[in-house]
Structure formats: C-alpha cells, structure tokens
CSV table of C-alpha atoms in Angstrom, one decimal:
chain,number,residue,atom,x,y,z
A,268,MET,CA,0.0,0.0,0.0
A,269,VAL,CA,1.4,3.6,-0.9
A,270,SER,CA,0.7,6.6,1.3
A,271,PHE,CA,1.2,10.2,0.5
A,272,SER,CA,1.4,12.4,3.4
A,273,GLY,CA,0.5,16.0,3.4
A,274,GLU,CA,-1.9,15.7,0.5
A,275,ALA,CA,-5.6,15.4,0.6
A,276,ALA,CA,-6.9,11.9,0.3
A,277,ASP,CA,-8.2,10.7,-3.1
A,278,PRO,CA,-11.7,9.5,-2.9
A,279,SER,CA,-11.3,6.8,-5.3
A,280,ILE,CA,-8.3,5.5,-3.5
A,281,GLU,CA,-10.3,5.5,-0.3
A,282,ALA,CA,-13.0,3.6,-2.1
A,283,LEU,CA,-10.4,1.1,-3.2
A,284,LYS,CA,-9.0,0.8,0.2
A,285,ALA,CA,-12.5,0.2,1.6
A,286,GLU,CA,-13.1,-2.3,-1.2
A,287,ASN,CA,-9.8,-4.0,-0.5
A,288,GLU,CA,-10.6,-4.2,3.2
A,289,HIS,CA,-14.0,-5.7,2.4
A,290,LEU,CA,-12.4,-8.2,0.1
A,291,THR,CA,-9.8,-9.0,2.6
A,292,ALA,CA,-12.6,-9.6,5.2
A,293,GLN,CA,-14.5,-11.8,2.8
A,294,VAL,CA,-11.3,-13.8,2.0
A,295,GLU,CA,-10.7,-14.3,5.7
A,296,THR,CA,-14.3,-15.3,6.0
A,297,LEU,CA,-14.0,-17.7,3.1
A,298,GLU,CA,-10.8,-19.1,4.5
A,299,GLN,CA,-12.5,-19.7,7.8
A,300,LEU,CA,-15.5,-21.3,6.0
A,301,LEU,CA,-13.1,-23.4,4.0
A,302,GLU,CA,-11.5,-24.6,7.2
A,303,VAL,CA,-14.8,-25.4,8.6
A,304,TYR,CA,-15.8,-27.2,5.4
A,305,GLU,CA,-12.6,-29.1,5.2
A,306,GLN,CA,-13.1,-30.1,8.9
A,307,GLU,CA,-16.7,-31.1,8.3
A,308,THR,CA,-15.7,-33.0,5.1
A,309,LEU,CA,-13.0,-34.7,7.1
A,310,ASP,CA,-15.5,-35.6,9.9
A,311,LYS,CA,-18.0,-36.8,7.3
A,312,SER,CA,-15.4,-38.8,5.6
A,313,THR,CA,-14.3,-40.3,8.9
A,314,ARG,CA,-18.0,-41.1,9.8
A,315,LEU,CA,-18.5,-42.5,6.3
A,316,GLU,CA,-15.5,-44.7,6.7
A,317,THR,CA,-16.7,-45.8,10.1
A,318,THR,CA,-20.2,-46.4,8.7
A,319,LEU,CA,-18.8,-48.3,5.8
A,320,ALA,CA,-16.7,-50.4,8.2
A,321,GLU,CA,-19.7,-51.0,10.4
A,322,LEU,CA,-21.8,-51.9,7.4
A,323,ASN,CA,-19.1,-54.2,6.2
A,324,GLU,CA,-19.0,-55.9,9.6
A,325,HIS,CA,-22.7,-56.1,9.7
A,326,THR,CA,-22.7,-57.6,6.2
A,327,GLN,CA,-20.2,-60.2,7.3
A,328,ARG,CA,-22.2,-61.0,10.4
A,329,LEU,CA,-25.3,-61.2,8.3
A,330,SER,CA,-23.5,-63.5,5.9
A,331,HIS,CA,-22.3,-65.6,8.8
A,332,ALA,CA,-25.7,-65.7,10.3
A,333,GLU,CA,-27.2,-66.7,7.0
A,334,THR,CA,-24.5,-69.4,6.7
A,335,THR,CA,-25.2,-70.6,10.2
A,336,LEU,CA,-29.0,-70.5,9.6
A,337,ALA,CA,-28.6,-72.4,6.4
A,338,THR,CA,-26.4,-74.9,8.3
A,339,LEU,CA,-28.9,-75.1,11.1
A,340,ARG,CA,-31.8,-75.5,8.6
A,341,SER,CA,-29.8,-78.2,6.8
A,342,MET,CA,-29.2,-80.0,10.1
A,343,LEU,CA,-32.8,-79.8,11.2
A,344,ASN,CA,-33.9,-81.1,7.9
A,345,SER,CA,-31.6,-83.9,8.1
A,346,MET,CA,-32.9,-84.9,11.5
A,347,GLY,CA,-35.2,-87.9,11.8
A,348,ASP,CA,-37.4,-86.0,14.2
A,349,ALA,CA,-40.0,-83.4,13.3
A,350,VAL,CA,-39.3,-79.9,14.6
A,351,VAL,CA,-42.1,-77.3,14.8
A,352,VAL,CA,-41.6,-73.6,15.8
A,353,MET,CA,-44.7,-71.6,16.5
A,354,ASP,CA,-45.5,-68.1,17.8
A,355,LEU,CA,-48.0,-67.2,20.5
A,356,ALA,CA,-50.8,-66.9,17.9
A,357,GLY,CA,-50.4,-70.4,16.9
A,358,LYS,CA,-48.8,-69.7,13.5
A,359,PHE,CA,-46.0,-71.9,12.3
A,360,LEU,CA,-42.6,-70.0,12.1
A,361,PHE,CA,-40.4,-73.0,11.1
A,362,LEU,CA,-41.0,-76.5,10.0
A,363,ASN,CA,-38.2,-78.9,9.1
A,364,ALA,CA,-38.6,-81.5,6.3
A,365,PRO,CA,-39.5,-84.4,8.7
A,366,ALA,CA,-42.3,-82.2,10.1
A,367,GLU,CA,-43.9,-81.9,6.7
A,368,ALA,CA,-43.3,-85.5,6.0
A,369,LEU,CA,-44.3,-87.1,9.3
A,370,LEU,CA,-46.9,-84.6,10.4
A,371,GLY,CA,-48.2,-83.9,6.9
A,372,ILE,CA,-48.2,-80.1,7.4
A,373,ARG,CA,-48.9,-78.5,4.0
A,374,ALA,CA,-47.6,-75.1,2.8
A,375,ASP,CA,-51.1,-73.7,2.9
A,376,GLN,CA,-51.6,-74.8,6.5
A,377,THR,CA,-49.9,-71.9,8.3
A,378,SER,CA,-51.3,-72.5,11.8
A,379,LEU,CA,-51.9,-75.3,14.2
A,380,GLN,CA,-55.6,-74.8,14.0
A,381,ALA,CA,-55.6,-75.3,10.2
A,382,TRP,CA,-53.4,-78.5,10.5
A,383,SER,CA,-55.3,-80.1,13.4
A,384,THR,CA,-58.6,-80.3,11.4
A,385,THR,CA,-57.1,-82.6,8.9
A,386,TRP,CA,-55.5,-85.1,11.2
A,387,GLU,CA,-56.7,-87.4,14.0
A,388,ILE,CA,-54.8,-87.0,17.3
A,389,PHE,CA,-55.1,-89.6,20.2
A,390,LEU,CA,-53.3,-90.4,23.4
A,391,ALA,CA,-50.9,-93.2,23.3
A,392,ASP,CA,-53.7,-95.8,23.9
A,393,GLN,CA,-54.9,-95.0,20.3
A,394,VAL,CA,-58.4,-94.6,21.6
A,395,THR,CA,-58.7,-91.4,23.8
A,396,PRO,CA,-58.9,-88.3,21.5
A,397,CYS,CA,-56.5,-85.5,22.2
A,398,ASP,CA,-58.2,-82.1,21.8
A,399,LEU,CA,-56.4,-79.0,20.5
A,400,ALA,CA,-56.0,-77.4,23.9
A,401,SER,CA,-54.3,-80.6,25.2
A,402,PHE,CA,-51.9,-80.7,22.2
A,403,PRO,CA,-48.3,-80.2,23.2
A,404,LEU,CA,-47.8,-77.1,21.0
A,405,SER,CA,-50.9,-75.5,22.5
A,406,ARG,CA,-49.7,-76.2,26.0
A,407,VAL,CA,-46.2,-75.0,25.4
A,408,ILE,CA,-47.2,-71.6,24.3
A,409,GLN,CA,-49.0,-71.3,27.5
A,410,GLY,CA,-45.8,-71.7,29.4
A,411,GLU,CA,-45.8,-75.5,30.0
A,412,ALA,CA,-42.7,-77.6,29.5
A,413,LEU,CA,-43.4,-81.1,28.2
A,414,GLU,CA,-41.0,-84.1,28.3
A,415,ALA,CA,-41.6,-87.3,26.3
A,416,THR,CA,-45.4,-86.9,26.0
A,417,GLU,CA,-46.7,-89.8,23.9
A,418,LEU,CA,-49.3,-89.3,21.2
A,419,PHE,CA,-50.8,-91.3,18.3
A,420,ILE,CA,-51.4,-89.3,15.1
A,421,LYS,CA,-53.0,-90.4,11.9
A,422,SER,CA,-54.1,-88.7,8.8
A,423,SER,CA,-56.9,-90.9,7.9
A,424,PRO,CA,-59.1,-93.6,9.6
A,425,SER,CA,-57.9,-96.1,6.9
A,426,LEU,CA,-54.1,-95.4,7.5
A,427,PRO,CA,-52.2,-97.0,10.3
A,428,GLY,CA,-50.8,-93.8,11.9
A,429,ASN,CA,-47.7,-93.2,14.0
A,430,TRP,CA,-46.7,-92.9,17.6
A,431,PHE,CA,-44.7,-89.8,18.7
A,432,SER,CA,-42.8,-88.9,21.8
A,433,VAL,CA,-43.1,-85.1,22.1
A,434,THR,CA,-40.7,-82.9,23.9
A,435,ALA,CA,-41.6,-79.1,23.9
A,436,ARG,CA,-40.3,-75.8,25.4
A,437,ALA,CA,-41.3,-72.3,25.4
A,438,LEU,CA,-39.4,-69.6,23.4
A,439,THR,CA,-38.6,-66.5,25.4
A,440,SER,CA,-37.0,-63.1,24.5
A,441,ALA,CA,-33.8,-61.8,26.2
A,442,ALA,CA,-36.1,-60.0,28.6
A,443,GLY,CA,-37.9,-63.3,29.5
A,444,ASP,CA,-41.1,-62.7,27.6
A,445,ARG,CA,-42.7,-65.7,26.0
A,446,GLU,CA,-42.6,-65.4,22.2
A,447,GLY,CA,-43.8,-68.9,21.2
A,448,GLY,CA,-42.8,-72.5,21.4
A,449,ILE,CA,-40.7,-75.3,19.9
A,450,ALA,CA,-41.7,-78.9,19.9
A,451,VAL,CA,-39.6,-82.0,18.7
A,452,PHE,CA,-41.7,-85.0,17.5
A,453,HIS,CA,-39.7,-88.2,17.8
A,454,ASN,CA,-41.2,-91.2,15.8
A,455,ILE,CA,-41.4,-94.1,18.3
A,456,THR,CA,-43.7,-96.2,16.0
A,457,PRO,CA,-41.1,-99.0,15.6
A,458,LEU,CA,-40.6,-99.1,19.4
A,459,LYS,CA,-44.4,-99.2,20.0
A,460,GLN,CA,-44.9,-101.8,17.4
A,461,GLY,CA,-42.2,-103.8,19.0
A,462,GLU,CA,-43.8,-103.4,22.5
A,463,ILE,CA,-47.1,-104.5,20.9
A,464,ALA,CA,-45.4,-107.5,19.3
A,465,LEU,CA,-43.7,-108.3,22.6
A,466,ARG,CA,-47.0,-108.0,24.5
A,467,LYS,CA,-48.6,-110.3,22.0
A,468,SER,CA,-45.7,-112.6,22.2
A,469,GLU,CA,-45.8,-112.6,26.0
A,470,ALA,CA,-49.6,-113.2,25.8
A,471,ARG,CA,-49.0,-116.1,23.3
A,472,SER,CA,-46.2,-117.3,25.7
A,473,ARG,CA,-48.5,-117.2,28.7
A,474,GLU,CA,-51.3,-119.0,26.7
A,475,GLN,CA,-48.9,-121.6,25.5
A,476,ALA,CA,-47.5,-121.9,29.0
A,477,GLN,CA,-51.1,-122.4,30.3
A,478,GLN,CA,-51.8,-124.9,27.5
A,479,LEU,CA,-48.6,-126.7,28.3
A,480,GLN,CA,-49.6,-126.6,32.0
A,481,LEU,CA,-53.0,-128.0,31.1
A,482,ALA,CA,-51.4,-130.5,28.8
A,483,LEU,CA,-49.1,-131.5,31.6
A,484,GLN,CA,-52.0,-131.9,34.0
A,485,ASP,CA,-53.8,-133.9,31.3
A,486,LEU,CA,-50.8,-136.2,30.9
A,487,GLN,CA,-50.4,-136.6,34.6
A,488,THR,CA,-54.1,-137.4,34.8
A,489,MET,CA,-53.8,-139.8,31.9
A,490,GLN,CA,-50.7,-141.4,33.4
A,491,SER,CA,-52.5,-141.9,36.7
A,492,GLN,CA,-55.5,-143.2,34.9
A,493,LEU,CA,-53.3,-145.6,33.0
A,494,VAL,CA,-51.5,-146.6,36.0
A,495,GLN,CA,-54.8,-147.0,37.9
A,496,THR,CA,-56.4,-148.9,34.9
A,497,GLU,CA,-53.3,-151.0,34.6
A,498,LYS,CA,-53.5,-151.8,38.3
A,499,MET,CA,-57.2,-152.7,38.0
A,500,SER,CA,-56.5,-154.7,34.9
A,501,SER,CA,-53.6,-156.5,36.7
A,502,LEU,CA,-55.9,-156.9,39.6
A,503,GLY,CA,-58.6,-158.3,37.4
A,504,GLN,CA,-56.2,-160.7,35.8
A,505,LEU,CA,-54.8,-161.7,39.2
A,506,VAL,CA,-58.3,-162.2,40.6
A,507,ALA,CA,-59.4,-164.1,37.5
A,508,GLY,CA,-56.2,-166.3,37.8
A,509,ILE,CA,-56.9,-166.9,41.5
A,510,ALA,CA,-60.6,-167.7,40.9
A,511,HIS,CA,-59.6,-170.1,38.2
A,512,GLU,CA,-57.1,-171.8,40.4
A,513,ILE,CA,-59.4,-172.0,43.3
A,514,ASN,CA,-62.4,-173.0,41.2
A,515,ASN,CA,-60.7,-176.3,39.9
A,516,PRO,CA,-60.1,-177.9,43.3
A,517,VAL,CA,-63.4,-176.5,44.7
A,518,ASN,CA,-65.3,-178.1,41.9
A,519,PHE,CA,-63.3,-181.3,42.6
A,520,ILE,CA,-64.2,-181.1,46.2
A,521,SER,CA,-67.8,-180.1,45.6
A,522,GLY,CA,-68.3,-182.8,43.0
A,523,ASN,CA,-66.9,-185.5,45.4
A,524,LEU,CA,-68.8,-184.4,48.5
A,525,ASP,CA,-72.0,-185.9,47.2
A,526,HIS,CA,-70.2,-189.2,46.7
A,527,ALA,CA,-68.5,-189.0,50.0
A,528,GLU,CA,-71.8,-188.2,51.7
A,529,GLN,CA,-73.4,-191.3,50.1
A,530,ASN,CA,-70.4,-193.5,51.0
A,531,MET,CA,-70.5,-192.2,54.6
A,532,ALA,CA,-74.2,-192.9,54.8
A,533,ASP,CA,-73.5,-196.5,53.5
A,534,LEU,CA,-70.7,-197.0,56.0
A,535,LEU,CA,-72.8,-195.7,58.9
A,536,ALA,CA,-75.7,-198.0,57.8
A,537,LEU,CA,-73.3,-200.9,57.7
A,538,VAL,CA,-72.0,-200.1,61.2
A,539,ALA,CA,-75.6,-199.9,62.5
A,540,LEU,CA,-76.4,-203.2,60.8
A,541,PHE,CA,-73.3,-204.8,62.4
A,542,GLN,CA,-74.4,-203.6,65.8
A,543,GLN,CA,-77.8,-204.9,65.3
A,544,TYR,CA,-76.6,-208.4,64.5
A,545,TYR,CA,-73.6,-208.4,66.8
A,546,PRO,CA,-74.7,-206.3,69.9
A,547,ASP,CA,-71.9,-207.9,72.0
A,548,PRO,CA,-68.7,-207.6,70.0
A,549,GLU,CA,-65.3,-208.8,71.1
A,550,LEU,CA,-63.8,-206.8,74.0
A,551,ALA,CA,-61.1,-205.2,71.9
A,552,ILE,CA,-63.7,-204.0,69.4
A,553,GLN,CA,-66.0,-202.7,72.2
A,554,ASP,CA,-63.0,-200.8,73.7
A,555,TYR,CA,-62.2,-199.2,70.4
A,556,ILE,CA,-65.9,-198.2,69.8
A,557,ASP,CA,-65.8,-196.6,73.2
A,558,ALA,CA,-62.6,-194.9,72.5
A,559,ILE,CA,-63.7,-193.2,69.3
A,560,ASP,CA,-67.1,-192.5,70.6
A,561,LEU,CA,-68.9,-194.1,67.7
A,562,PRO,CA,-72.3,-192.8,68.6
A,563,PHE,CA,-71.0,-189.2,68.4
A,564,ILE,CA,-69.3,-189.9,65.1
A,565,ALA,CA,-72.4,-191.3,63.7
A,566,THR,CA,-74.3,-188.2,64.6
A,567,ASP,CA,-71.6,-185.6,63.8
A,568,LEU,CA,-70.4,-187.0,60.4
A,569,PRO,CA,-73.7,-186.0,58.5
A,570,LYS,CA,-73.4,-182.5,60.1
A,571,LEU,CA,-69.8,-182.3,59.0
A,572,MET,CA,-70.6,-183.3,55.5
A,573,ARG,CA,-73.4,-180.7,55.4
A,574,SER,CA,-71.1,-178.0,56.7
A,575,MET,CA,-68.4,-178.9,54.1
A,576,LYS,CA,-71.1,-178.7,51.4
A,577,VAL,CA,-72.1,-175.1,52.7
A,578,GLY,CA,-68.4,-174.1,52.7
A,579,SER,CA,-67.9,-175.4,49.3
A,580,GLU,CA,-70.9,-173.5,48.0
A,581,ARG,CA,-69.6,-170.4,49.8
A,582,ILE,CA,-66.3,-170.8,48.1
A,583,GLN,CA,-68.1,-171.3,44.7
A,584,ALA,CA,-70.1,-168.1,45.4
A,585,ILE,CA,-66.8,-166.2,46.1
A,586,VAL,CA,-65.2,-167.5,43.1
A,587,ALA,CA,-68.3,-166.5,41.0
A,588,SER,CA,-68.1,-163.0,42.5
A,589,LEU,CA,-64.4,-162.8,41.7
A,590,ARG,CA,-65.1,-163.8,38.1
A,591,THR,CA,-67.8,-161.2,37.9
A,592,PHE,CA,-65.7,-158.5,39.3
A,593,SER,CA,-62.6,-159.4,37.1
A,594,ARG,CA,-64.1,-158.3,33.8
A,595,MET,CA,-61.5,-155.5,33.6
A,596,ASP,CA,-60.0,-156.5,30.4
A,597,GLU,CA,-63.2,-157.0,28.5
A,598,ALA,CA,-62.9,-154.4,25.7
A,599,ASP,CA,-66.5,-154.6,24.3
A,600,MET,CA,-69.7,-153.6,25.9
A,601,LYS,CA,-71.9,-156.4,27.0
A,602,SER,CA,-75.4,-156.7,28.4
A,603,VAL,CA,-74.9,-157.7,32.1
A,604,ASP,CA,-76.8,-157.9,35.3
A,605,ILE,CA,-75.6,-154.9,37.3
A,606,HIS,CA,-77.0,-156.4,40.5
A,607,SER,CA,-74.5,-159.2,40.0
A,608,GLY,CA,-71.8,-156.7,39.7
A,609,ILE,CA,-72.8,-154.9,42.9
A,610,ASP,CA,-73.1,-158.2,44.8
A,611,SER,CA,-69.7,-159.3,43.7
A,612,THR,CA,-68.2,-156.1,44.8
A,613,LEU,CA,-69.9,-156.4,48.2
A,614,MET,CA,-68.6,-160.0,48.4
A,615,ILE,CA,-65.0,-158.7,47.9
A,616,LEU,CA,-65.5,-155.9,50.5
A,617,GLN,CA,-67.2,-158.3,52.9
A,618,ASN,CA,-64.1,-158.4,55.2
A,619,ARG,CA,-64.4,-154.6,55.6
A,620,LEU,CA,-68.1,-154.6,56.3
A,621,LYS,CA,-68.1,-157.3,59.0
A,622,ALA,CA,-67.8,-156.5,62.7
A,623,GLY,CA,-64.3,-156.3,64.3
A,624,ALA,CA,-63.0,-156.3,67.8
A,625,ASN,CA,-64.0,-152.8,68.6
A,626,ALA,CA,-66.1,-152.0,65.5
A,627,ALA,CA,-69.7,-152.6,64.6
A,628,ALA,CA,-70.6,-154.3,61.4
A,629,ILE,CA,-71.8,-152.1,58.5
A,630,GLU,CA,-75.3,-153.1,57.5
A,631,VAL,CA,-75.9,-153.1,53.7
A,632,VAL,CA,-79.4,-152.7,52.5
A,633,CYS,CA,-80.0,-153.6,48.9
A,634,GLU,CA,-83.3,-152.3,47.4
A,635,TYR,CA,-83.0,-153.6,43.9
A,636,GLY,CA,-85.6,-152.7,41.3
A,637,GLN,CA,-86.7,-154.7,38.4
A,638,ILE,CA,-83.8,-154.0,36.1
A,639,PRO,CA,-83.2,-155.9,32.9
A,640,THR,CA,-79.6,-156.5,31.7
A,641,VAL,CA,-77.7,-153.2,31.1
A,642,GLU,CA,-75.4,-152.7,28.1
A,643,CYS,CA,-72.1,-151.5,29.6
A,644,TYR,CA,-68.3,-152.1,30.3
A,645,ALA,CA,-68.9,-154.4,33.2
A,646,GLY,CA,-65.5,-154.4,34.5
A,647,GLN,CA,-65.3,-150.6,34.5
A,648,LEU,CA,-68.7,-150.3,36.1
A,649,ASN,CA,-67.6,-152.7,38.8
A,650,GLN,CA,-64.6,-150.5,39.4
A,651,VAL,CA,-67.0,-147.6,39.9
A,652,PHE,CA,-69.0,-149.6,42.4
A,653,MET,CA,-65.8,-150.5,44.2
A,654,ASN,CA,-64.6,-146.9,44.5
A,655,VAL,CA,-68.0,-145.6,45.7
A,656,LEU,CA,-68.5,-148.4,48.2
A,657,SER,CA,-65.0,-148.2,49.5
A,658,ASN,CA,-65.4,-144.4,50.1
A,659,ALA,CA,-68.8,-145.1,51.9
A,660,ILE,CA,-67.1,-147.6,54.2
A,661,ASP,CA,-64.3,-145.0,54.8
A,662,ALA,CA,-66.9,-142.3,55.6
A,663,LEU,CA,-68.5,-144.7,58.2
A,664,GLU,CA,-65.3,-145.6,60.0
A,665,GLY,CA,-65.9,-142.9,62.6
A,666,ARG,CA,-69.2,-144.2,63.5
A,667,ARG,CA,-68.3,-147.9,63.9
A,668,SER,CA,-67.2,-147.6,67.5
A,669,LEU,CA,-69.6,-149.5,69.6
A,670,PRO,CA,-71.1,-146.7,71.7
A,671,THR,CA,-71.7,-144.6,68.6
A,672,ALA,CA,-72.9,-147.5,66.5
A,673,GLU,CA,-75.5,-148.4,69.1
A,674,ALA,CA,-77.0,-144.9,68.8
A,675,VAL,CA,-76.8,-144.7,65.0
A,676,PRO,CA,-75.9,-148.0,63.4
A,677,PRO,CA,-73.7,-147.6,60.4
A,678,GLN,CA,-75.6,-148.4,57.2
A,679,ILE,CA,-75.1,-148.4,53.4
A,680,THR,CA,-78.2,-148.4,51.3
A,681,ILE,CA,-78.1,-149.4,47.6
A,682,GLN,CA,-81.2,-148.7,45.5
A,683,THR,CA,-81.6,-149.4,41.8
A,684,ILE,CA,-84.4,-147.9,39.7
A,685,LEU,CA,-85.4,-148.0,36.0
A,686,THR,CA,-86.8,-144.6,34.9
A,687,PRO,CA,-89.5,-144.3,32.3
A,688,ASP,CA,-87.0,-142.9,29.8
A,689,GLN,CA,-84.9,-146.1,30.0
A,690,GLN,CA,-82.2,-144.8,32.3
A,691,VAL,CA,-80.9,-146.8,35.2
A,692,ASN,CA,-80.4,-144.9,38.5
A,693,ILE,CA,-78.1,-146.5,41.1
A,694,HIS,CA,-78.2,-144.7,44.5
A,695,ILE,CA,-75.5,-145.6,47.0
A,696,HIS,CA,-76.1,-143.8,50.3
A,697,ASP,CA,-74.3,-143.9,53.6
A,698,ASN,CA,-75.4,-142.3,56.9
A,699,GLY,CA,-72.0,-141.0,57.6
A,700,PRO,CA,-71.0,-137.4,58.6
A,701,GLY,CA,-71.5,-136.0,55.1
A,702,ILE,CA,-69.2,-133.9,52.9
A,703,PRO,CA,-68.7,-130.1,53.3
A,704,ASP,CA,-69.7,-128.2,50.2
A,705,THR,CA,-66.1,-126.8,49.7
A,706,ILE,CA,-64.9,-130.4,49.5
A,707,ARG,CA,-67.9,-131.9,47.6
A,708,GLN,CA,-67.2,-129.3,44.7
A,709,GLN,CA,-63.7,-130.9,44.2
A,710,ILE,CA,-64.2,-134.6,44.8
A,711,PHE,CA,-64.2,-135.4,41.1
A,712,ASP,CA,-61.0,-133.4,40.4
A,713,PRO,CA,-57.9,-135.4,39.6
A,714,PHE,CA,-55.6,-136.0,42.5
A,715,PHE,CA,-57.9,-134.4,45.0
A,716,THR,CA,-58.1,-136.4,48.3
A,717,THR,CA,-58.7,-135.8,52.0
A,718,LYS,CA,-57.1,-138.9,52.9
A,719,PRO,CA,-53.5,-139.1,54.5
A,720,VAL,CA,-50.6,-139.6,52.3
A,721,GLY,CA,-50.4,-143.3,51.3
A,722,LYS,CA,-54.0,-143.8,52.0
A,723,GLY,CA,-55.5,-142.4,48.7
A,724,THR,CA,-54.3,-141.2,45.3
A,725,GLY,CA,-57.2,-138.8,44.6
A,726,MET,CA,-57.9,-140.6,41.3
A,727,GLY,CA,-60.8,-143.1,42.3
A,728,LEU,CA,-63.7,-140.8,41.9
A,729,SER,CA,-62.1,-138.9,39.0
A,730,ILE,CA,-61.7,-142.1,37.1
A,731,SER,CA,-65.2,-143.2,38.1
A,732,TYR,CA,-66.6,-139.9,36.9
A,733,GLN,CA,-64.9,-140.4,33.5
A,734,ILE,CA,-66.1,-143.9,33.2
A,735,ILE,CA,-69.8,-143.0,33.8
A,736,THR,CA,-69.8,-139.7,31.9
A,737,GLU,CA,-67.5,-140.4,29.0
A,738,LYS,CA,-67.6,-144.1,28.5
A,739,HIS,CA,-71.2,-144.7,29.2
A,740,GLY,CA,-72.7,-141.2,28.4
A,741,GLY,CA,-74.2,-141.1,31.9
A,742,ARG,CA,-74.2,-138.8,35.0
A,743,PHE,CA,-72.4,-139.1,38.2
A,744,VAL,CA,-73.7,-136.8,41.0
A,745,CYS,CA,-72.8,-136.4,44.6
A,746,GLU,CA,-75.3,-135.0,47.1
A,747,SER,CA,-74.5,-134.5,50.8
A,748,ILE,CA,-76.0,-133.0,53.9
A,749,PRO,CA,-73.7,-132.2,56.9
A,750,GLN,CA,-74.3,-135.0,59.5
A,751,GLY,CA,-77.0,-136.3,57.1
A,752,GLY,CA,-74.9,-138.7,55.0
A,753,THR,CA,-73.9,-138.7,51.4
A,754,THR,CA,-75.6,-140.1,48.3
A,755,PHE,CA,-73.8,-140.9,45.0
A,756,THR,CA,-76.2,-141.3,42.1
A,757,ILE,CA,-75.0,-143.1,39.0
A,758,THR,CA,-77.2,-142.7,35.9
A,759,ILE,CA,-76.6,-144.7,32.8
A,760,PRO,CA,-78.8,-145.6,29.8
A,761,LEU,CA,-80.1,-149.1,29.7
A,762,SER,CA,-78.8,-149.4,26.1
A,763,GLN,CA,-76.0,-147.5,24.5
A,764,SER,CA,-77.6,-147.8,21.1
C-alpha cells in the first residue's frame, strides 16, 4: 500500500481501500468457511468410513448368520425328528422337512388350527382323543414344558398312523417374555410296534404256558388213569387167575362131596347093621368103639358133610363174585346184570363190612328194582362200584365204635331204579357225617383227596366220573348233607344204542 502524506486523500483511493478491506474480510471469512468445510468434510469422511466399516462388519455378520442359519436348517432337515416352531398366535414360524413328511403339514396350513382339522390325534392308547387345547404345542405356548409326552397321530381312519414322543419348550426373549414355542416329535412307531409285538408274544407265551400246564395236567391225569387202569387190569387178571385156580379144586371137592356123603351114609348103615346083629362084639372091638365115641361120630359126620357142602358152596359163590368183578380186560360192551356186579363187589368188600374187635358191622341194605340187563363195560362199572362203596365204608369208620354204633348203626343203602326214559339210576347212600360243600365241589377233580398220604391217590372218583360220563354217556352226581350222610347217584342208559 502507498501513502502520500501532506496531501488530501483521493476519494477513489479511499474507495479502493475500503473495497480492499472488504475483500480481505471476505477472503478471511471464506478461509474460515473453508477450514470449517474441510473439517466437516474430514469428519463426514471419517464417519462414512466408520459407517462403511460397520456396514461391512454387519454384512459379514449377516452372511455368517445366513450361513449358520442355512447350516442349522440343513441340520434340522436332516434330522429324523419333526421340529415345529410356533408363535404365540399359533402360526408356524419354522417346519423342518420331517415335520412336513411325518406330520403332513402342507404349505397352505400356516397354523396349528388349520393343520389339526385334517389329522386325528389320540393319546398313546390309540383310543382317547387329544383335543387341540391338550396338544403339546398348544400347551407349550401357554408356558408348560413337556417331556416325552406320547401321542398317536394319523391322517386318515384307513391309514395305520404313527406314535410320537413329544418334547416341547417355550421360546422366550432376552427380557424373558414368551414369544412362542418349539416342539420336537420323535417317531417311536417301531418301538411301540415292538412293544405291541412283545406283549402279543408274551400273551402267546402265557397262553402256551397255560396250554402246556393243562397238557401236563392232562398227561399226569392220563398217566395216573393208565396206572390205575393197569392196576385194576392187573388186579382183574390176578383175581381171574386166583378164581380159576381156586375153582378147579373146589369143583373137585364139591363134586366128590356128594359121593363122600353117600359113601359115609352107607358105612354108617353098615355099622348100624353090624351092631344090630352083633350087639356084644369082642372086648377089643368094644373098647375101640368106646374110645372113638362111635355114637357121636355117627351123629356128627352128617353134620360135618353138610357143613363142608355149605363151605364149598360159599367158596363157589366167592369164586363167581371174583369172576364177575374181574371183567376189567373186556374191551367190548356187554349186556350184564348190574346187581350181580354190585353183589360181587360187596362180596369182595365183605371183610371190611363185618364186625371187628371194637367196630360194629356195617349193614348193607339192597333195594333192587326190576332192572333188565344193562349194556355197559362191566369191569369198569364194577370198578366204579368198588370206588364208591370203599369211600362209603371209609366215611362210616368214625361211626363204627360200639357206643356210637348203638345210637346210629352204620348203614349203606343201595337202590336201583329203572326210569320211564330207560335210564338206570343207582343210588349208593351212607349215613356218615356227610361232605362239606367246599370239598364236595372238588371230589371229582384229579388228585384231590382228603385222605392221609399213602391212603389215597385222589384218582378213584375222578376215574369213576370219566367212566360214567365219557364211557357210558351217563351222569355221576354227589349229594351230601352235613351230618345227614352222602348219596352218590349213578345214571346210565339201559342201552348204549
């Protein structure tokens, strides 16, 4: 700037000076504004760089999240279990592939309500319906936590359906607020089918075990019956053999007794004639006559012969009874006189019926009806008579003591009746103490006995029941009154044809 002192100022110069100062001020202002702009630009650039860095980092995180989500989705889709995520309104947020395959949730079914109308849901028993409110997803969004809850789900009544074990948890925000729920459906159909098959197998095994037990009991019964039958058959053969061996000498004795009796009568007549013509014999002869007591011999010998004849006839009757009873091995049915079978059985049991040292005799009353011959297995029927009569004798043992027997004499009554429908009823009654109902209901069961060990096998009445009902198509009934005695009633048809 040039200054001239002592001279008056030039207006134009002053104006220029003022203009210059104004421009200088504007330049300074512009410089200040430029500095501010440059600073703001720098700040914006810095913020932009920061934003870009944050955006890049967010993009990386988003990419990582998408990768993780894709991996998680792939993992969930590769699971065998169905996974369902639902919000609080019941809308599906996520379904993995098994959820669509196993539960049949279609793309247009966006909510639990829409899906549940097309499927049938039951409890594990396959019978009790599971309503929507009780469904695990409905319960879990209400805050419940479910663990291994079993359900049975089917899409159609005609389809078999599947069992599921459902585990469910609520979804919560960071603040702890419920936002929905997640449920995992594990298909346990093979396990349940295995359990059902196992139960069926166990049931079959139990049934087979029961059948085997019954078969074993049947075999034991059959074995005992065979043993008993074999014993009775052997007894029949033994009795028949004994009867045959006894019968031969008895017939010989019986046949000769008549001749012996006649010869004895002739000899006694000769002695009497000798005494008539020689009343005074020689002394030695008279002494011998006195020594042997000839008059007594003459009187006693006829009695002795008659007694021998009675004994022989008795033996013949016993042999006949033994022969009648020993029909065990007769395989075919025959028409026989059942009274003869009863009598032969009583003959064999006679030793048990007669009085003993401290026991009264058992009276047997036979009330036989007019019964024609009966078509039956005679030996087996005699076995029944033997079993029933033996039991009747056993029942009366407690009443055979003399004081008791005097008050109530022990008695067995046998009654036979022919009914109008051609059935033969045989009633065998004893006036013993009777049989309690609890025991009476079991007396025909195999191996059941109230006798001490070694006294009974429990097979007698069981075999008798089968002989009457199965072999003869009849009925075998026991009626008993406590302290009123017992009656066994045998009913068989007169003719099996």
